[in-house]
């Protein structure tokens, strides 16, 4: 017959109490540590490369040069700053259009009607296709000579347009493609927010004599304000990172004249076309800081709205 010492019993009891008190961290800790490693190591390595003259080969010797890459990139008015402008233009234009169209479609789908389920499924179909496939499909549609877009314009006597081949039309055309594919995501988010609303505020405003626009602007929109900010946050970050559609349609450098070269395409070209890993890492770190700043601003606004 074995006996357990009082000291071991007290230690086991104390550990059980501690483990029960911190059980959520014990179970989630390994996963959190694994995710942290996956995030911290790539960012840390990219920061390190941005402070070196790494180029030519990943195995080539490199030297620590401090902030020289950052000075080179930030003073580059030929490629970097135009890429920043295109990134902001593409993201801002696509996001505003997707938010307006998404809100309009969500309001139309908010109230029950015959065939509502079929319409919802049809609207979500663009999300099923991969961005590369979508880019190649629209590339064929906007082909200047045999594309359906110019054929349709010809039916109305409108001259053919360069679409993706024009320096001034390529980026707006790709914005249209992005809007076509990702507006359904905004619809999905906003429709979830609208579906959670009670009918009482809208009915009270209707009784008070408010018209449809007044009920939307002064009643419905303030009630789903946090949902709108969430949609802007999710879709805005995703639009900032857009790469596949741009590269699938225009190729290296964002076109012959870099007409659709955003920061993602620019960093990809520096790394895989010119093997300038230090400069590419610098662009990515600056881009990452832009995204973090945008997320911080939207999150702070959301918290301000919650308080």
PDB file of C-alpha atoms in Angstrom:
ATOM      1  CA  UNK A   1       0.000   0.000   0.000  1.00  0.00           C
ATOM      2  CA  UNK A   2       1.518   3.301  -1.135  1.00  0.00           C
ATOM      3  CA  UNK A   3       0.936   6.656   0.440  1.00  0.00           C
ATOM      4  CA  UNK A   4       1.271  10.112  -1.071  1.00  0.00           C
ATOM      5  CA  UNK A   5       3.257  12.678   0.874  1.00  0.00           C
ATOM      6  CA  UNK A   6       1.377  15.778   2.021  1.00  0.00           C
ATOM      7  CA  UNK A   7       3.863  17.991   0.135  1.00  0.00           C
ATOM      8  CA  UNK A   8       3.123  16.304  -3.196  1.00  0.00           C
ATOM      9  CA  UNK A   9      -0.584  16.479  -2.516  1.00  0.00           C
ATOM     10  CA  UNK A  10      -0.429  20.228  -1.812  1.00  0.00           C
ATOM     11  CA  UNK A  11       1.729  20.828  -4.917  1.00  0.00           C
ATOM     12  CA  UNK A  12      -0.633  18.815  -7.117  1.00  0.00           C
ATOM     13  CA  UNK A  13      -3.629  20.636  -5.695  1.00  0.00           C
ATOM     14  CA  UNK A  14      -1.957  24.036  -6.224  1.00  0.00           C
ATOM     15  CA  UNK A  15      -1.069  23.156  -9.812  1.00  0.00           C
ATOM     16  CA  UNK A  16      -4.628  22.002 -10.499  1.00  0.00           C
ATOM     17  CA  UNK A  17      -6.009  25.267  -9.148  1.00  0.00           C
ATOM     18  CA  UNK A  18      -3.522  27.287 -11.216  1.00  0.00           C
ATOM     19  CA  UNK A  19      -4.182  25.240 -14.367  1.00  0.00           C
ATOM     20  CA  UNK A  20      -7.932  25.591 -13.964  1.00  0.00           C
ATOM     21  CA  UNK A  21      -7.592  29.336 -13.458  1.00  0.00           C
ATOM     22  CA  UNK A  22      -5.416  29.792 -16.563  1.00  0.00           C
ATOM     23  CA  UNK A  23      -6.858  27.016 -18.702  1.00  0.00           C
ATOM     24  CA  UNK A  24      -7.733  29.313 -21.620  1.00  0.00           C
ATOM     25  CA  UNK A  25      -4.076  30.355 -21.934  1.00  0.00           C
ATOM     26  CA  UNK A  26      -2.805  26.788 -21.515  1.00  0.00           C
ATOM     27  CA  UNK A  27      -4.953  25.471 -24.359  1.00  0.00           C
ATOM     28  CA  UNK A  28      -4.529  28.490 -26.619  1.00  0.00           C
ATOM     29  CA  UNK A  29      -0.867  29.146 -25.785  1.00  0.00           C
ATOM     30  CA  UNK A  30       0.770  26.685 -28.222  1.00  0.00           C
ATOM     31  CA  UNK A  31      -1.352  27.872 -31.139  1.00  0.00           C
ATOM     32  CA  UNK A  32      -0.718  31.518 -30.274  1.00  0.00           C
ATOM     33  CA  UNK A  33       3.026  30.886 -30.036  1.00  0.00           C
ATOM     34  CA  UNK A  34       3.043  29.087 -33.392  1.00  0.00           C
ATOM     35  CA  UNK A  35       1.134  31.904 -35.097  1.00  0.00           C
ATOM     36  CA  UNK A  36       3.409  34.503 -33.466  1.00  0.00           C
ATOM     37  CA  UNK A  37       6.471  32.720 -34.840  1.00  0.00           C
ATOM     38  CA  UNK A  38       4.935  32.587 -38.310  1.00  0.00           C
ATOM     39  CA  UNK A  39       4.279  36.341 -38.167  1.00  0.00           C
ATOM     40  CA  UNK A  40       7.279  37.655 -36.229  1.00  0.00           C
ATOM     41  CA  UNK A  41       9.997  35.737 -38.090  1.00  0.00           C
ATOM     42  CA  UNK A  42       9.042  36.816 -41.661  1.00  0.00           C
ATOM     43  CA  UNK A  43       8.602  40.430 -40.580  1.00  0.00           C
ATOM     44  CA  UNK A  44      11.857  40.388 -38.627  1.00  0.00           C
ATOM     45  CA  UNK A  45      13.759  38.823 -41.537  1.00  0.00           C
ATOM     46  CA  UNK A  46      12.285  41.348 -43.983  1.00  0.00           C
ATOM     47  CA  UNK A  47      13.346  44.219 -41.705  1.00  0.00           C
ATOM     48  CA  UNK A  48      16.837  42.744 -41.519  1.00  0.00           C
ATOM     49  CA  UNK A  49      17.095  42.436 -45.324  1.00  0.00           C
ATOM     50  CA  UNK A  50      15.886  46.019 -45.719  1.00  0.00           C
ATOM     51  CA  UNK A  51      18.961  47.150 -43.776  1.00  0.00           C
ATOM     52  CA  UNK A  52      21.368  45.259 -46.041  1.00  0.00           C
ATOM     53  CA  UNK A  53      22.523  45.393 -49.652  1.00  0.00           C
ATOM     54  CA  UNK A  54      21.205  41.891 -50.389  1.00  0.00           C
ATOM     55  CA  UNK A  55      20.951  41.332 -54.145  1.00  0.00           C
ATOM     56  CA  UNK A  56      21.788  38.889 -56.925  1.00  0.00           C
ATOM     57  CA  UNK A  57      21.345  35.670 -54.932  1.00  0.00           C
ATOM     58  CA  UNK A  58      19.908  34.725 -51.584  1.00  0.00           C
ATOM     59  CA  UNK A  59      23.253  33.054 -50.788  1.00  0.00           C
ATOM     60  CA  UNK A  60      25.396  35.974 -51.869  1.00  0.00           C
ATOM     61  CA  UNK A  61      27.314  37.785 -49.097  1.00  0.00           C
ATOM     62  CA  UNK A  62      25.595  40.897 -47.842  1.00  0.00           C
ATOM     63  CA  UNK A  63      26.638  43.965 -45.894  1.00  0.00           C
ATOM     64  CA  UNK A  64      24.749  45.992 -43.322  1.00  0.00           C
ATOM     65  CA  UNK A  65      24.070  49.450 -44.793  1.00  0.00           C
ATOM     66  CA  UNK A  66      21.571  50.844 -42.282  1.00  0.00           C
ATOM     67  CA  UNK A  67      18.913  53.157 -43.652  1.00  0.00           C
ATOM     68  CA  UNK A  68      20.493  53.620 -47.074  1.00  0.00           C
ATOM     69  CA  UNK A  69      17.800  51.552 -48.785  1.00  0.00           C
ATOM     70  CA  UNK A  70      15.087  53.642 -47.141  1.00  0.00           C
ATOM     71  CA  UNK A  71      16.706  56.865 -48.368  1.00  0.00           C
ATOM     72  CA  UNK A  72      16.994  55.386 -51.867  1.00  0.00           C
ATOM     73  CA  UNK A  73      13.359  54.294 -51.960  1.00  0.00           C
ATOM     74  CA  UNK A  74      11.897  57.432 -50.384  1.00  0.00           C
ATOM     75  CA  UNK A  75      13.737  59.647 -52.872  1.00  0.00           C
ATOM     76  CA  UNK A  76      12.688  57.547 -55.876  1.00  0.00           C
ATOM     77  CA  UNK A  77      10.245  59.771 -57.744  1.00  0.00           C
ATOM     78  CA  UNK A  78      10.260  57.629 -60.909  1.00  0.00           C
ATOM     79  CA  UNK A  79       8.902  54.340 -59.581  1.00  0.00           C
ATOM     80  CA  UNK A  80       8.191  54.325 -55.830  1.00  0.00           C
ATOM     81  CA  UNK A  81       6.055  57.435 -55.355  1.00  0.00           C
ATOM     82  CA  UNK A  82       4.046  56.886 -58.565  1.00  0.00           C
ATOM     83  CA  UNK A  83       3.425  53.332 -57.296  1.00  0.00           C
ATOM     84  CA  UNK A  84       2.224  54.787 -53.986  1.00  0.00           C
ATOM     85  CA  UNK A  85      -0.143  57.092 -55.866  1.00  0.00           C
ATOM     86  CA  UNK A  86      -1.528  54.235 -57.953  1.00  0.00           C
ATOM     87  CA  UNK A  87      -1.987  52.094 -54.847  1.00  0.00           C
ATOM     88  CA  UNK A  88      -3.925  54.839 -53.066  1.00  0.00           C
ATOM     89  CA  UNK A  89      -5.972  55.639 -56.188  1.00  0.00           C
ATOM     90  CA  UNK A  90      -6.795  51.989 -56.866  1.00  0.00           C
ATOM     91  CA  UNK A  91      -7.658  51.211 -53.239  1.00  0.00           C
ATOM     92  CA  UNK A  92      -9.642  54.380 -52.589  1.00  0.00           C
ATOM     93  CA  UNK A  93     -11.605  54.287 -55.835  1.00  0.00           C
ATOM     94  CA  UNK A  94     -12.427  50.587 -55.606  1.00  0.00           C
ATOM     95  CA  UNK A  95     -13.337  50.809 -51.920  1.00  0.00           C
ATOM     96  CA  UNK A  96     -15.689  53.776 -52.332  1.00  0.00           C
ATOM     97  CA  UNK A  97     -17.452  52.197 -55.309  1.00  0.00           C
ATOM     98  CA  UNK A  98     -17.751  48.817 -53.579  1.00  0.00           C
ATOM     99  CA  UNK A  99     -19.123  50.447 -50.439  1.00  0.00           C
ATOM    100  CA  UNK A 100     -21.766  52.472 -52.324  1.00  0.00           C
ATOM    101  CA  UNK A 101     -22.819  49.593 -54.580  1.00  0.00           C
ATOM    102  CA  UNK A 102     -22.636  47.113 -51.709  1.00  0.00           C
ATOM    103  CA  UNK A 103     -24.916  49.269 -49.568  1.00  0.00           C
ATOM    104  CA  UNK A 104     -27.403  49.726 -52.417  1.00  0.00           C
ATOM    105  CA  UNK A 105     -27.555  45.997 -53.170  1.00  0.00           C
ATOM    106  CA  UNK A 106     -27.735  45.077 -49.484  1.00  0.00           C
ATOM    107  CA  UNK A 107     -30.694  47.423 -49.002  1.00  0.00           C
ATOM    108  CA  UNK A 108     -32.440  45.838 -51.994  1.00  0.00           C
ATOM    109  CA  UNK A 109     -31.885  42.348 -50.565  1.00  0.00           C
ATOM    110  CA  UNK A 110     -32.788  43.362 -47.005  1.00  0.00           C
ATOM    111  CA  UNK A 111     -36.551  43.046 -47.372  1.00  0.00           C
ATOM    112  CA  UNK A 112     -38.018  39.649 -48.352  1.00  0.00           C
ATOM    113  CA  UNK A 113     -39.193  39.218 -51.938  1.00  0.00           C
ATOM    114  CA  UNK A 114     -39.960  36.371 -54.297  1.00  0.00           C
ATOM    115  CA  UNK A 115     -36.803  34.641 -55.529  1.00  0.00           C
ATOM    116  CA  UNK A 116     -34.610  36.348 -52.938  1.00  0.00           C
ATOM    117  CA  UNK A 117     -32.494  33.237 -52.329  1.00  0.00           C
ATOM    118  CA  UNK A 118     -31.733  32.807 -56.028  1.00  0.00           C
ATOM    119  CA  UNK A 119     -30.761  36.469 -56.379  1.00  0.00           C
ATOM    120  CA  UNK A 120     -28.413  36.246 -53.382  1.00  0.00           C
ATOM    121  CA  UNK A 121     -26.674  33.199 -54.837  1.00  0.00           C
ATOM    122  CA  UNK A 122     -26.288  34.909 -58.241  1.00  0.00           C
ATOM    123  CA  UNK A 123     -24.770  38.026 -56.665  1.00  0.00           C
ATOM    124  CA  UNK A 124     -22.182  35.968 -54.772  1.00  0.00           C
ATOM    125  CA  UNK A 125     -21.004  34.057 -57.867  1.00  0.00           C
ATOM    126  CA  UNK A 126     -18.032  36.386 -58.628  1.00  0.00           C
ATOM    127  CA  UNK A 127     -16.495  35.414 -55.288  1.00  0.00           C
ATOM    128  CA  UNK A 128     -16.288  31.777 -56.394  1.00  0.00           C
ATOM    129  CA  UNK A 129     -13.695  32.387 -59.135  1.00  0.00           C
ATOM    130  CA  UNK A 130     -10.023  32.907 -58.327  1.00  0.00           C
ATOM    131  CA  UNK A 131      -8.631  36.410 -59.014  1.00  0.00           C
ATOM    132  CA  UNK A 132      -6.204  35.121 -61.659  1.00  0.00           C
ATOM    133  CA  UNK A 133      -9.031  33.431 -63.577  1.00  0.00           C
ATOM    134  CA  UNK A 134     -11.120  36.587 -63.254  1.00  0.00           C
ATOM    135  CA  UNK A 135      -8.227  38.677 -64.556  1.00  0.00           C
ATOM    136  CA  UNK A 136      -7.723  36.444 -67.586  1.00  0.00           C
ATOM    137  CA  UNK A 137     -11.462  36.412 -68.336  1.00  0.00           C
ATOM    138  CA  UNK A 138     -11.719  40.201 -68.297  1.00  0.00           C
ATOM    139  CA  UNK A 139      -8.503  40.466 -70.273  1.00  0.00           C
ATOM    140  CA  UNK A 140     -10.253  38.645 -73.101  1.00  0.00           C
ATOM    141  CA  UNK A 141     -13.408  40.752 -72.716  1.00  0.00           C
ATOM    142  CA  UNK A 142     -11.400  44.004 -72.894  1.00  0.00           C
ATOM    143  CA  UNK A 143      -9.158  42.871 -75.764  1.00  0.00           C
ATOM    144  CA  UNK A 144      -9.111  45.900 -78.129  1.00  0.00           C
ATOM    145  CA  UNK A 145      -9.664  43.998 -81.395  1.00  0.00           C
ATOM    146  CA  UNK A 146     -11.866  40.989 -80.664  1.00  0.00           C
ATOM    147  CA  UNK A 147     -13.064  41.703 -77.121  1.00  0.00           C
ATOM    148  CA  UNK A 148     -16.771  41.785 -76.344  1.00  0.00           C
ATOM    149  CA  UNK A 149     -16.528  45.200 -74.641  1.00  0.00           C
ATOM    150  CA  UNK A 150     -15.569  47.034 -77.823  1.00  0.00           C
ATOM    151  CA  UNK A 151     -18.039  45.008 -79.872  1.00  0.00           C
ATOM    152  CA  UNK A 152     -20.806  46.142 -77.528  1.00  0.00           C
ATOM    153  CA  UNK A 153     -19.669  49.776 -77.827  1.00  0.00           C
ATOM    154  CA  UNK A 154     -19.836  49.391 -81.617  1.00  0.00           C
ATOM    155  CA  UNK A 155     -23.529  48.512 -81.386  1.00  0.00           C
ATOM    156  CA  UNK A 156     -24.153  52.037 -80.055  1.00  0.00           C
ATOM    157  CA  UNK A 157     -21.751  53.766 -82.426  1.00  0.00           C
ATOM    158  CA  UNK A 158     -19.148  54.438 -79.737  1.00  0.00           C
ATOM    159  CA  UNK A 159     -15.490  54.210 -80.856  1.00  0.00           C
ATOM    160  CA  UNK A 160     -13.405  51.308 -79.578  1.00  0.00           C
ATOM    161  CA  UNK A 161     -11.498  51.963 -76.365  1.00  0.00           C
ATOM    162  CA  UNK A 162      -7.974  50.778 -75.446  1.00  0.00           C
ATOM    163  CA  UNK A 163      -9.128  49.531 -72.034  1.00  0.00           C
ATOM    164  CA  UNK A 164      -6.211  47.532 -70.594  1.00  0.00           C
ATOM    165  CA  UNK A 165      -3.744  48.625 -73.281  1.00  0.00           C
ATOM    166  CA  UNK A 166      -4.087  52.361 -72.643  1.00  0.00           C
ATOM    167  CA  UNK A 167      -1.881  54.208 -70.181  1.00  0.00           C
ATOM    168  CA  UNK A 168      -4.785  56.256 -68.822  1.00  0.00           C
ATOM    169  CA  UNK A 169      -7.469  53.567 -68.978  1.00  0.00           C
ATOM    170  CA  UNK A 170      -5.670  50.447 -67.688  1.00  0.00           C
ATOM    171  CA  UNK A 171      -5.879  51.214 -63.962  1.00  0.00           C
ATOM    172  CA  UNK A 172      -9.530  52.384 -63.994  1.00  0.00           C
ATOM    173  CA  UNK A 173     -10.407  49.274 -66.020  1.00  0.00           C
ATOM    174  CA  UNK A 174      -8.790  47.026 -63.423  1.00  0.00           C
ATOM    175  CA  UNK A 175     -10.587  48.961 -60.703  1.00  0.00           C
ATOM    176  CA  UNK A 176     -13.825  48.007 -62.461  1.00  0.00           C
ATOM    177  CA  UNK A 177     -12.745  44.345 -62.457  1.00  0.00           C
ATOM    178  CA  UNK A 178     -11.952  44.515 -58.742  1.00  0.00           C
ATOM    179  CA  UNK A 179     -15.322  46.163 -58.048  1.00  0.00           C
ATOM    180  CA  UNK A 180     -17.110  43.469 -60.048  1.00  0.00           C
ATOM    181  CA  UNK A 181     -15.491  40.662 -58.073  1.00  0.00           C
ATOM    182  CA  UNK A 182     -15.409  42.023 -54.521  1.00  0.00           C
ATOM    183  CA  UNK A 183     -18.599  44.073 -54.184  1.00  0.00           C
ATOM    184  CA  UNK A 184     -20.443  40.857 -53.174  1.00  0.00           C
ATOM    185  CA  UNK A 185     -18.185  40.581 -50.112  1.00  0.00           C
ATOM    186  CA  UNK A 186     -19.247  44.060 -48.992  1.00  0.00           C
ATOM    187  CA  UNK A 187     -22.877  43.131 -49.695  1.00  0.00           C
ATOM    188  CA  UNK A 188     -22.499  40.064 -47.489  1.00  0.00           C
ATOM    189  CA  UNK A 189     -21.077  42.056 -44.557  1.00  0.00           C
ATOM    190  CA  UNK A 190     -23.606  44.893 -44.784  1.00  0.00           C
ATOM    191  CA  UNK A 191     -26.520  42.520 -45.265  1.00  0.00           C
ATOM    192  CA  UNK A 192     -25.525  40.734 -42.058  1.00  0.00           C
ATOM    193  CA  UNK A 193     -25.604  44.058 -40.226  1.00  0.00           C
ATOM    194  CA  UNK A 194     -28.955  45.048 -41.715  1.00  0.00           C
ATOM    195  CA  UNK A 195     -30.500  41.668 -40.882  1.00  0.00           C
ATOM    196  CA  UNK A 196     -29.670  42.178 -37.217  1.00  0.00           C
ATOM    197  CA  UNK A 197     -31.653  45.434 -36.972  1.00  0.00           C
ATOM    198  CA  UNK A 198     -35.052  45.719 -35.387  1.00  0.00           C
ATOM    199  CA  UNK A 199     -37.948  47.108 -37.421  1.00  0.00           C
ATOM    200  CA  UNK A 200     -39.090  49.408 -34.607  1.00  0.00           C
ATOM    201  CA  UNK A 201     -36.777  52.425 -35.282  1.00  0.00           C
ATOM    202  CA  UNK A 202     -37.647  52.414 -38.990  1.00  0.00           C
ATOM    203  CA  UNK A 203     -41.359  52.127 -38.266  1.00  0.00           C
ATOM    204  CA  UNK A 204     -41.177  54.952 -35.731  1.00  0.00           C
ATOM    205  CA  UNK A 205     -39.453  57.218 -38.273  1.00  0.00           C
ATOM    206  CA  UNK A 206     -42.049  56.255 -40.874  1.00  0.00           C
ATOM    207  CA  UNK A 207     -44.846  57.236 -38.483  1.00  0.00           C
ATOM    208  CA  UNK A 208     -43.111  60.589 -37.886  1.00  0.00           C
ATOM    209  CA  UNK A 209     -43.298  61.291 -41.622  1.00  0.00           C
ATOM    210  CA  UNK A 210     -39.686  60.574 -42.632  1.00  0.00           C
ATOM    211  CA  UNK A 211     -39.192  59.589 -46.257  1.00  0.00           C
ATOM    212  CA  UNK A 212     -37.033  56.670 -47.463  1.00  0.00           C
ATOM    213  CA  UNK A 213     -33.820  58.694 -47.730  1.00  0.00           C
ATOM    214  CA  UNK A 214     -34.276  60.280 -44.302  1.00  0.00           C
ATOM    215  CA  UNK A 215     -34.954  56.902 -42.694  1.00  0.00           C
ATOM    216  CA  UNK A 216     -31.807  55.477 -44.248  1.00  0.00           C
ATOM    217  CA  UNK A 217     -29.539  58.437 -43.473  1.00  0.00           C
ATOM    218  CA  UNK A 218     -30.721  59.221 -39.939  1.00  0.00           C
ATOM    219  CA  UNK A 219     -31.899  55.827 -38.705  1.00  0.00           C
ATOM    220  CA  UNK A 220     -30.511  52.841 -40.580  1.00  0.00           C
ATOM    221  CA  UNK A 221     -26.988  54.096 -41.354  1.00  0.00           C
ATOM    222  CA  UNK A 222     -26.144  55.157 -37.777  1.00  0.00           C
ATOM    223  CA  UNK A 223     -27.352  51.781 -36.497  1.00  0.00           C
ATOM    224  CA  UNK A 224     -25.019  49.852 -38.811  1.00  0.00           C
ATOM    225  CA  UNK A 225     -22.116  52.297 -38.512  1.00  0.00           C
ATOM    226  CA  UNK A 226     -19.852  49.718 -36.887  1.00  0.00           C
ATOM    227  CA  UNK A 227     -20.710  47.189 -39.592  1.00  0.00           C
ATOM    228  CA  UNK A 228     -19.795  49.726 -42.271  1.00  0.00           C
ATOM    229  CA  UNK A 229     -16.443  50.417 -40.583  1.00  0.00           C
ATOM    230  CA  UNK A 230     -15.807  46.672 -40.386  1.00  0.00           C
ATOM    231  CA  UNK A 231     -16.516  46.319 -44.102  1.00  0.00           C
ATOM    232  CA  UNK A 232     -14.188  49.223 -44.880  1.00  0.00           C
ATOM    233  CA  UNK A 233     -11.470  47.699 -42.700  1.00  0.00           C
ATOM    234  CA  UNK A 234     -11.657  44.217 -44.206  1.00  0.00           C
ATOM    235  CA  UNK A 235     -12.088  45.224 -47.828  1.00  0.00           C
ATOM    236  CA  UNK A 236      -9.678  48.161 -47.601  1.00  0.00           C
ATOM    237  CA  UNK A 237      -6.798  45.997 -46.389  1.00  0.00           C
ATOM    238  CA  UNK A 238      -7.591  43.396 -49.031  1.00  0.00           C
ATOM    239  CA  UNK A 239      -7.682  46.023 -51.797  1.00  0.00           C
ATOM    240  CA  UNK A 240      -4.343  47.447 -50.675  1.00  0.00           C
ATOM    241  CA  UNK A 241      -2.776  44.013 -51.140  1.00  0.00           C
ATOM    242  CA  UNK A 242      -4.216  43.413 -54.625  1.00  0.00           C
ATOM    243  CA  UNK A 243      -1.619  41.764 -56.833  1.00  0.00           C
ATOM    244  CA  UNK A 244      -2.955  38.764 -58.750  1.00  0.00           C
ATOM    245  CA  UNK A 245      -5.447  40.630 -60.964  1.00  0.00           C
ATOM    246  CA  UNK A 246      -2.871  43.304 -61.814  1.00  0.00           C
ATOM    247  CA  UNK A 247      -0.117  40.828 -62.619  1.00  0.00           C
ATOM    248  CA  UNK A 248      -2.373  38.418 -64.515  1.00  0.00           C
ATOM    249  CA  UNK A 249      -3.580  41.161 -66.858  1.00  0.00           C
ATOM    250  CA  UNK A 250      -0.507  43.395 -67.291  1.00  0.00           C
ATOM    251  CA  UNK A 251       2.467  41.192 -66.420  1.00  0.00           C
ATOM    252  CA  UNK A 252       5.890  42.399 -65.244  1.00  0.00           C
ATOM    253  CA  UNK A 253       6.214  45.980 -64.091  1.00  0.00           C
ATOM    254  CA  UNK A 254       2.497  46.609 -64.325  1.00  0.00           C
ATOM    255  CA  UNK A 255       2.673  47.151 -68.087  1.00  0.00           C
ATOM    256  CA  UNK A 256       5.137  48.619 -70.571  1.00  0.00           C
ATOM    257  CA  UNK A 257       4.822  52.072 -69.006  1.00  0.00           C
ATOM    258  CA  UNK A 258       4.175  50.820 -65.429  1.00  0.00           C
ATOM    259  CA  UNK A 259       0.599  52.075 -65.786  1.00  0.00           C
ATOM    260  CA  UNK A 260      -0.803  49.680 -63.158  1.00  0.00           C
ATOM    261  CA  UNK A 261       2.343  49.239 -61.062  1.00  0.00           C
ATOM    262  CA  UNK A 262       1.209  49.402 -57.447  1.00  0.00           C
ATOM    263  CA  UNK A 263       3.494  48.836 -54.462  1.00  0.00           C
ATOM    264  CA  UNK A 264       2.854  45.095 -54.536  1.00  0.00           C
ATOM    265  CA  UNK A 265       3.787  44.811 -58.211  1.00  0.00           C
ATOM    266  CA  UNK A 266       6.801  47.106 -57.701  1.00  0.00           C
ATOM    267  CA  UNK A 267       8.134  45.063 -54.774  1.00  0.00           C
ATOM    268  CA  UNK A 268       7.586  41.816 -56.683  1.00  0.00           C
ATOM    269  CA  UNK A 269       9.539  43.164 -59.655  1.00  0.00           C
ATOM    270  CA  UNK A 270      12.445  44.318 -57.484  1.00  0.00           C
ATOM    271  CA  UNK A 271      12.678  40.909 -55.870  1.00  0.00           C
ATOM    272  CA  UNK A 272      11.997  38.402 -58.658  1.00  0.00           C
ATOM    273  CA  UNK A 273      12.842  40.367 -61.812  1.00  0.00           C
ATOM    274  CA  UNK A 274      15.901  42.324 -60.626  1.00  0.00           C
ATOM    275  CA  UNK A 275      16.910  40.257 -57.548  1.00  0.00           C
ATOM    276  CA  UNK A 276      17.228  43.398 -55.421  1.00  0.00           C
ATOM    277  CA  UNK A 277      16.113  41.798 -52.173  1.00  0.00           C
ATOM    278  CA  UNK A 278      17.228  44.649 -49.930  1.00  0.00           C
ATOM    279  CA  UNK A 279      15.299  47.297 -51.848  1.00  0.00           C
ATOM    280  CA  UNK A 280      12.311  44.991 -52.237  1.00  0.00           C
ATOM    281  CA  UNK A 281      12.240  44.362 -48.485  1.00  0.00           C
ATOM    282  CA  UNK A 282      12.399  48.114 -47.876  1.00  0.00           C
ATOM    283  CA  UNK A 283       9.370  48.710 -50.110  1.00  0.00           C
ATOM    284  CA  UNK A 284       7.477  45.930 -48.337  1.00  0.00           C
ATOM    285  CA  UNK A 285       8.272  47.325 -44.883  1.00  0.00           C
ATOM    286  CA  UNK A 286       7.131  50.812 -45.906  1.00  0.00           C
ATOM    287  CA  UNK A 287       4.001  49.282 -47.422  1.00  0.00           C
ATOM    288  CA  UNK A 288       3.415  47.289 -44.230  1.00  0.00           C
ATOM    289  CA  UNK A 289       3.689  50.501 -42.200  1.00  0.00           C
ATOM    290  CA  UNK A 290       1.069  52.117 -44.448  1.00  0.00           C
ATOM    291  CA  UNK A 291      -1.313  49.219 -43.875  1.00  0.00           C
ATOM    292  CA  UNK A 292      -0.726  49.266 -40.100  1.00  0.00           C
ATOM    293  CA  UNK A 293      -1.407  53.017 -40.058  1.00  0.00           C
ATOM    294  CA  UNK A 294      -4.666  52.561 -41.957  1.00  0.00           C
ATOM    295  CA  UNK A 295      -5.758  49.725 -39.656  1.00  0.00           C
ATOM    296  CA  UNK A 296      -4.904  51.791 -36.589  1.00  0.00           C
ATOM    297  CA  UNK A 297      -6.899  54.776 -37.856  1.00  0.00           C
ATOM    298  CA  UNK A 298      -9.982  52.684 -38.662  1.00  0.00           C
ATOM    299  CA  UNK A 299      -9.737  50.694 -35.423  1.00  0.00           C
ATOM    300  CA  UNK A 300      -9.420  53.880 -33.368  1.00  0.00           C
ATOM    301  CA  UNK A 301     -12.479  55.287 -35.122  1.00  0.00           C
ATOM    302  CA  UNK A 302     -14.385  52.091 -34.446  1.00  0.00           C
ATOM    303  CA  UNK A 303     -13.469  52.141 -30.744  1.00  0.00           C
ATOM    304  CA  UNK A 304     -14.494  55.797 -30.569  1.00  0.00           C
ATOM    305  CA  UNK A 305     -17.854  54.855 -32.024  1.00  0.00           C
ATOM    306  CA  UNK A 306     -18.287  52.002 -29.539  1.00  0.00           C
ATOM    307  CA  UNK A 307     -17.584  54.237 -26.545  1.00  0.00           C
TER     308      UNK A 307
END
